[in-house]
Amino acid sequence: LTPLRAVAGEVTVFAAASMKNAMDEIAQKYEAATGNHLVVSFAGSSALARQIEQGAPADIFISANAKWMDTLEGEGLVDPATRFDLLGNRLVLVAHGKDAAPVEIARGMDFAGLLGEGRLAMALVDAVPAGIYGKSALSNLGLWEQVEPKVAQSDNVRFALALVSAGEVPYGIVYATDAVSDDNVSVAGTFPEDSHDPIVYPAAKVSESENPLTGELLDYLRGDDAKQAFEKQGFTVLAVRPAG
Amino acid sequence: MFDGLLGPEEWQAVRLSLKVALVATVASLPIGVFVAYALARWRFPGHQLLNGIVHLPLILPPVVTGYLLLITFGTQGAVGSFLKKIGIVFAFNWTGAALAAAIMAFPLMVRAIRLSIEAVDSKLEEAGSTLGASRRQVFATITLPLILPGIVAGAILAFAKAMGEFGATITFVSNIPGRTQTLPSAIYTFLQVPGGEASAMRLVIISVVIALAALFASELVARRIARRVAGS
Amino acid sequence: MFDGLLGPEEWQAVRLSLKVALVATVASLPIGVFVAYALARWRFPGHQLLNGIVHLPLILPPVVTGYLLLITFGTQGAVGSFLKKIGIVFAFNWTGAALAAAIMAFPLMVRAIRLSIEAVDSKLEEAGSTLGASRRQVFATITLPLILPGIVAGAILAFAKAMGEFGATITFVSNIPGRTQTLPSAIYTFLQVPGGEASAMRLVIISVVIALAALFASELVARRIARRVAGS
Amino acid sequence: MTLALELRHSFPSFELDASFEVPKGVTVLFGRSGSGKTTIANAVAGLFKPDFGRIVLDGQVLMDSTRRVFLPPHKRRLGYIFQEGRLFPHMTVRQNLAYGGRFAPRQEAVENMERLIGLLGIEHLMDRRPALLSGGEKQRVAIGRAILASPRIVIADEPLAALDEQRKGEILPLFEKLRDELAVPILYVTHSPAEVARLATTVVAMEHGKVARVGPPAEVLSDMQVMPLGVRAAGSMIVARVAAHHDDGITELDANGVSLFLPRLDKRPGENIRVRIPAQDVLLMRSRPERISALNVIAGTVVEIRAGEGPGAMVSLKTDAGLLLARVTKRSVAALELAPGVVCHAVVKTVAIAPEDVGH
Amino acid sequence: MTLALELRHSFPSFELDASFEVPKGVTVLFGRSGSGKTTIANAVAGLFKPDFGRIVLDGQVLMDSTRRVFLPPHKRRLGYIFQEGRLFPHMTVRQNLAYGGRFAPRQEAVENMERLIGLLGIEHLMDRRPALLSGGEKQRVAIGRAILASPRIVIADEPLAALDEQRKGEILPLFEKLRDELAVPILYVTHSPAEVARLATTVVAMEHGKVARVGPPAEVLSDMQVMPLGVRAAGSMIVARVAAHHDDGITELDANGVSLFLPRLDKRPGENIRVRIPAQDVLLMRSRPERISALNVIAGTVVEIRAGEGPGAMVSLKTDAGLLLARVTKRSVAALELAPGVVCHAVVKTVAIAPEDVGH
Ligand SMILES: Nc1ncnc2c1ncn2[C@@H]1O[C@H](COP(=O)(O)OP(=O)(O)OP(=O)(O)O)[C@@H](O)[C@H]1O
Ligand SMILES: Nc1ncnc2c1ncn2[C@@H]1O[C@H](COP(=O)(O)OP(=O)(O)OP(=O)(O)O)[C@@H](O)[C@H]1O
Ligand SMILES: [Mg+2]
Ligand SMILES: [Mg+2]
């Protein structure tokens, strides 16, 4: 494999950190299929976007929310023609313990009563996508007022999950993708899709990039191999390869 | 003068940060002095182990430290659940933020104090003991005054670090406005959203002003002590 | 022995972290000694300012430091675009990771060295000057050997910090495997996804082992130096 | 109080093997630089733990390596005047002086503080820190600090080395007072024969880490063969009673019927004192001299003559006042035809007996 | 080389105001503890910058506060023996000794290193670090370090205070050699009259930060009124030529026709030397004594008699050998009916003239 890499091309993707598992698998498949090397830099979307603003050597950017992609697009830093919504995700309420009782998330429910003395773990509600979506969902359901004083915000959604997993809080709001594979948490309910803006992971080519492989990779991400990998991690795949 | 500059929630964050940094520094200082003394002066079986543990927060990424704190001092954690019984709760409390800040700053504090202790001429301590001072009295009357510059340095390092600590704190006690939202969390929040840089920078400036004021004060204190030893 | 333990990309991260921490420590050491000396011994107009600047990385949340580095040393940044012309690129390069680590560790290094310098008996330096040694020669032959323990302490603090630094690094140079992905960045990435904890812990252990090994080595060196001064 | 001591220790290139037992009073450790004096002082203070050692002070075991007894320094109630001062740099002179008193059990102070400060000439330095003191000033503060700790034993390592003659003369009586009035045992290290003569109850002469000679100063100083002290230290000790103070500033002593004239002494008539008469200040004449400026002429009989390696010889003379030693040239021995049994006159100038040679 | 110096400085409780000009040779600073000796030495070394000052060494201005000239210490080519040693703790004795040589411009070393090390008695300490040395050993290394720096001026602040008499006697010739053979000017601080007498070309007597008296030692020491030195320091200086070495270990000197007998000296016949005769060691007789153990009997005429405050009086005697001083009691002055013009005999014991009293 190694000698192949030397002669083959290389594509650099700046991707939201939450995509790591899926992207690692896709990278392997992609390399096997094309012989091209896929380099992925995982970090928070805000950090990656700022780096692209500062001329980072990225070919493709996949953001965990639309806002940062919009910002870059506004600055002409990503190519709007190549932009598409790659993935979708769902917001779920997780509870501590293997077999938590299901919770019906609906307008008018007694969320505060559900939490009792406990707190609700979320990602930063004004800064981190999962937190922003969560807050807007709760607001739309008219629950935010009663919940707000009990929210414990982490700097990313994984540590919100960790709080639930450790039993420090009874409930947390995380992505569906996060709830996978943690034995100490179970999904108690899923937020209605219309309670918040759609959760999308837009992807686009970075304007500065002159890498000839970007088009091919953007296509590949919409292909079956990628779809499988994304779905395995609980993502909803929004984009399919355009015909032709 | 900053009244127009900051919203009430930000003011809260400023106050909380100050409280957390002060408490973290003051509360850990005696332990820091003790550990530094033990590392500098005693030879005991767990010496290297203790030294390693003290340095861990420096080596580990802050989130890891925060996570370890969570599973240790959280209400479900080994230590946390015990402390809870006797009424001490760190989780989701400003005390937890102080604990995280203190632990993150601990290696810096200990190193500074330890260096000072190692620089003390043990002949002076001997002289104290011949004059009837027990080990403890020698420490209080000779060693401690002589290492004051190191203690001041250690304290100011710890304070500055505590003012800037974020990763371990937010992981351990998360961000609850008014309870655990310190300046760095607020700054981080602003930096996560497009266009938040200006707001973040306002808070950064406040944080820098506070820490520099403390730093300058500490320099004055240290210089004064040094001048006294050098002879008024 | 870790061969089975780590994948090639992880090995790369280990090697890169070592390189970054070593280079950051070694390259900043002379500057650290110089700045510490200036702060300890000279009185000049910008004294407090310099002192404040040195402490800034401690006070600021790491992401802020990283952000400031990015907009200064990035290829679009004021300094970065100039340096690029003369062939020096920090942005998205391992050198940038080293720069970030060095800057984050700088206050710790300077404080340790400064404390040692302040503990040097200036009467010995005077004695050196009466014997014909110029200021520089006095520094090289008397001050420097006498502050070696402080330099070792400063270096090990810097190394440990560089091994653990993450916030500023990932913000500044991103997390590009093989180029800028250090151990802490790799750990962070693992912690971002379900099931990554075990992998993260493996890397944490490696990072701790390396840093502790360096720490123990430094203790041996420091003790040896101390024993020599105390008279073999 | 007696001090019994037995020490053995090996340094890489120095071997300490000293044991002696001395009665109460001032024990002077005398010997060349590097002979182990400070090492012994440190062992008594508990600052140095020899490989093997046993130190007993007035019945109390301070250390015993075989029985694993080791009394820590702060329980030994010491007043240690270090060779290198060791003042606390962060305290003023006043605080340095007061330091010992803070830990000493409440009791009468050994010395009146005010008087001591005056004696040491440090009144004007009380609020200064050690860094600003001169060498001799530091040493004087160190002396004060040790004395004011109400010690049960004083260890003084060359306490007067940095001082001028005049100040030495003023401070020496302080040690005499400690010795006599307060009965504090003193371990005193010095290179000065005059201090030995004046203070010592017992002299321990050290040589290369070993004890070369122990004994009362009269004996050790009169011993013509004690080389560690140097031949110039030789002299005899005369015990005398103060007879009268004359108007012309001269004090008359009565040494077993023999009159001795000295520069005015600060002693009451009737008091007993010891006078050291350095051997080299004694002149011998066969006939009683007339019209001589020396007031002290003592008749005696030659007991022994020891010729040294150089040009000198030591003549010991039996007089009514006691044994007198005279150091003269071999040439004079021949010229005066001195031999055991010969009667002659010892001449000693009044002014040759310096204040520091008079003890009590 | 001459040293001209003018210093004024105010410490909170000490006022320095000293100026003097001395010819080449050894300038001894003499005075009580705290009188400002070390402060002057530091000013000459450039370690202390007085408020106002001007120091000129052999035409070179070392400092001049009005002209803002200040030569930094490392350019002054000093050999400073500090009162407190100041050895480099991280270097071995050998490295300490070699330190000065590293920066001195290549030239003939002032002293042969091997010889100096032997003289100082530190051969066995070469690889040790200062922390393990005794007080006197440290001081000896400090002396060696300063001398081996090939200094253009030596500053020695009580260099021999911590040493035993024997070692002092061994090291003193080193300073004489520097003075005479190598013509290195020396600023020497001491409390010892014997060292003054032996080494000084010029004595500067300090009192409370002021210069009390400057002059050649013969004059200052003979001056009956110089109190700072203490009355016991008084004595006269005789210049003499070595006449012969006798078999019985006695060296005969010729002082302008008068024979003087001393213990064997290490000088060649024909060499000129200076002998200090301490005033208190001189005995006066009206008639020439017979059968006396003292070999030196010098006839003279009383020039002046000064009565002191105490029982003593200082008699100066004009002899062929030069002016002699004798310290006697007032009572003896009366008994011998001494008065200016009276002829009498001065008696000096051979052994009273100690090696450290003989210079050259
Ligand atoms: N820790 C040590 N290791 C090796 N040698 C030592 C140590 N301590 C002392 N010595 C040596 O032991 C000898 C005796 O030292 P000590 O200090 O007792 O001498 P001293 O009689 O006090 O001499 P001085 O009159 O010069 O002060 C010296 O030769 C010294 O170098
Ligand atoms: N920096 C200073 N501030 C105030 N006083 C000082 C300072 N330096 C020296 N002195 C005082 O000046 C006087 C002279 O000090 P110096 O060291 O010159 O004395 P010295 O003649 O060397 O005495 P010694 O024989 O005791 O060493 C002392 O009374 C000392 O306390
Ligand atoms: Mg000693
Ligand atoms: Mg002095």
Coordinates of N, CA and C and ligand atoms in Angstrom, one line a residue, chain D residues 11-14 31-40 83 157-158 189 191, chain E residues 124-125 128 131-137 140 162-163, ligand 1:
Chain D
F11 N 35.8 10.3 56.4 CA 35.5 11.0 55.2 C 36.4 10.5 54.1
P12 N 36.1 10.7 52.8 CA 36.9 10.1 51.8 C 38.4 10.4 52.0
S13 N 38.8 11.6 52.5 CA 40.2 11.8 52.7 C 40.5 12.4 54.1
F14 N 39.7 12.0 55.0 CA 39.9 12.5 56.3 C 39.3 11.5 57.3
G31 N 44.0 23.4 67.3 CA 44.7 22.6 66.3 C 44.7 23.3 65.0
R32 N 45.5 22.8 64.1 CA 45.7 23.4 62.8 C 44.4 23.4 62.0
S33 N 44.4 24.2 61.0 CA 43.3 24.2 60.1 C 43.1 22.9 59.4
G34 N 41.8 22.4 59.5 CA 41.5 21.1 58.9 C 41.8 19.9 59.8
S35 N 42.0 20.2 61.1 CA 42.4 19.1 62.0 C 41.1 18.4 62.6
G36 N 39.9 19.0 62.3 CA 38.7 18.3 62.7 C 38.0 19.0 63.9
K37 N 38.3 20.2 64.1 CA 37.7 20.9 65.2 C 36.2 21.2 65.0
T38 N 35.9 21.8 63.8 CA 34.5 22.0 63.5 C 33.7 20.8 63.4
T39 N 34.3 19.7 62.9 CA 33.6 18.5 62.8 C 33.2 18.0 64.2
I40 N 34.0 18.1 65.2 CA 33.7 17.7 66.6 C 32.6 18.6 67.1
Q83 N 31.3 29.1 62.8 CA 32.5 29.7 62.2 C 32.1 30.7 61.1
D157 N 32.8 28.5 67.7 CA 33.9 28.1 66.7 C 34.6 29.3 66.2
E158 N 35.7 29.6 66.7 CA 36.5 30.8 66.4 C 35.7 32.0 66.5
V189 N 36.5 26.8 70.1 CA 37.6 26.5 69.1 C 38.3 27.8 68.8
H191 N 42.4 29.6 67.4 CA 43.8 29.4 67.0 C 44.7 30.3 67.8
Chain E
H124 N 45.9 18.0 48.8 CA 44.9 16.8 48.9 C 43.5 17.3 48.7
L125 N 43.3 18.5 48.5 CA 41.9 19.0 48.4 C 41.5 19.3 47.0
R128 N 38.1 18.3 45.5 CA 36.9 18.5 46.4 C 36.2 19.7 46.0
A131 N 32.0 22.9 49.5 CA 31.1 22.6 50.6 C 31.8 21.7 51.6
L132 N 32.8 20.9 51.1 CA 33.4 19.9 52.0 C 34.7 20.4 52.7
L133 N 35.0 21.7 52.5 CA 36.2 22.2 53.1 C 36.0 22.8 54.5
S134 N 37.0 22.8 55.3 CA 36.9 23.4 56.6 C 37.1 24.9 56.4
G135 N 36.8 25.7 57.4 CA 36.9 27.2 57.3 C 38.2 27.6 56.8
G136 N 39.3 27.1 57.4 CA 40.6 27.6 57.0 C 41.0 27.1 55.6
E137 N 40.5 25.9 55.3 CA 40.9 25.4 54.0 C 40.2 26.2 52.9
R140 N 42.3 29.3 52.4 CA 43.5 29.1 51.7 C 43.3 29.0 50.2
A162 N 41.4 33.2 59.6 CA 40.9 31.8 60.0 C 42.0 30.8 60.1
L163 N 43.3 31.3 60.0 CA 44.4 30.3 60.0 C 45.2 30.2 61.3
Ligands
LIG1 N1 31.6 16.1 54.4 C1 33.0 16.0 54.3 N2 33.5 15.2 53.3 C2 34.8 15.1 53.2 N3 35.7 15.8 54.0 C3 35.3 16.6 54.9 C4 33.9 16.7 55.1 N4 33.7 17.6 56.1 C5 34.9 18.0 56.5 N5 35.9 17.3 55.8 C6 37.3 17.4 56.0 O1 37.6 17.1 57.3 C7 38.7 17.9 57.8 C8 38.3 18.6 59.1 O2 37.4 19.6 58.9 P1 37.0 20.6 60.0 O3 36.0 21.5 59.4 O4 36.5 19.8 61.2 O5 38.3 21.3 60.3 P2 38.7 22.4 61.3 O6 39.6 21.9 62.3 O7 37.5 23.1 61.8 O8 39.5 23.5 60.4 P3 39.5 25.1 60.3 O9 40.3 25.6 61.4 O10 40.2 25.3 59.0 O11 38.1 25.5 60.4 C9 39.0 18.9 56.7 O12 40.2 18.4 56.0 C10 37.8 18.8 55.8 O13 38.2 19.1 54.5

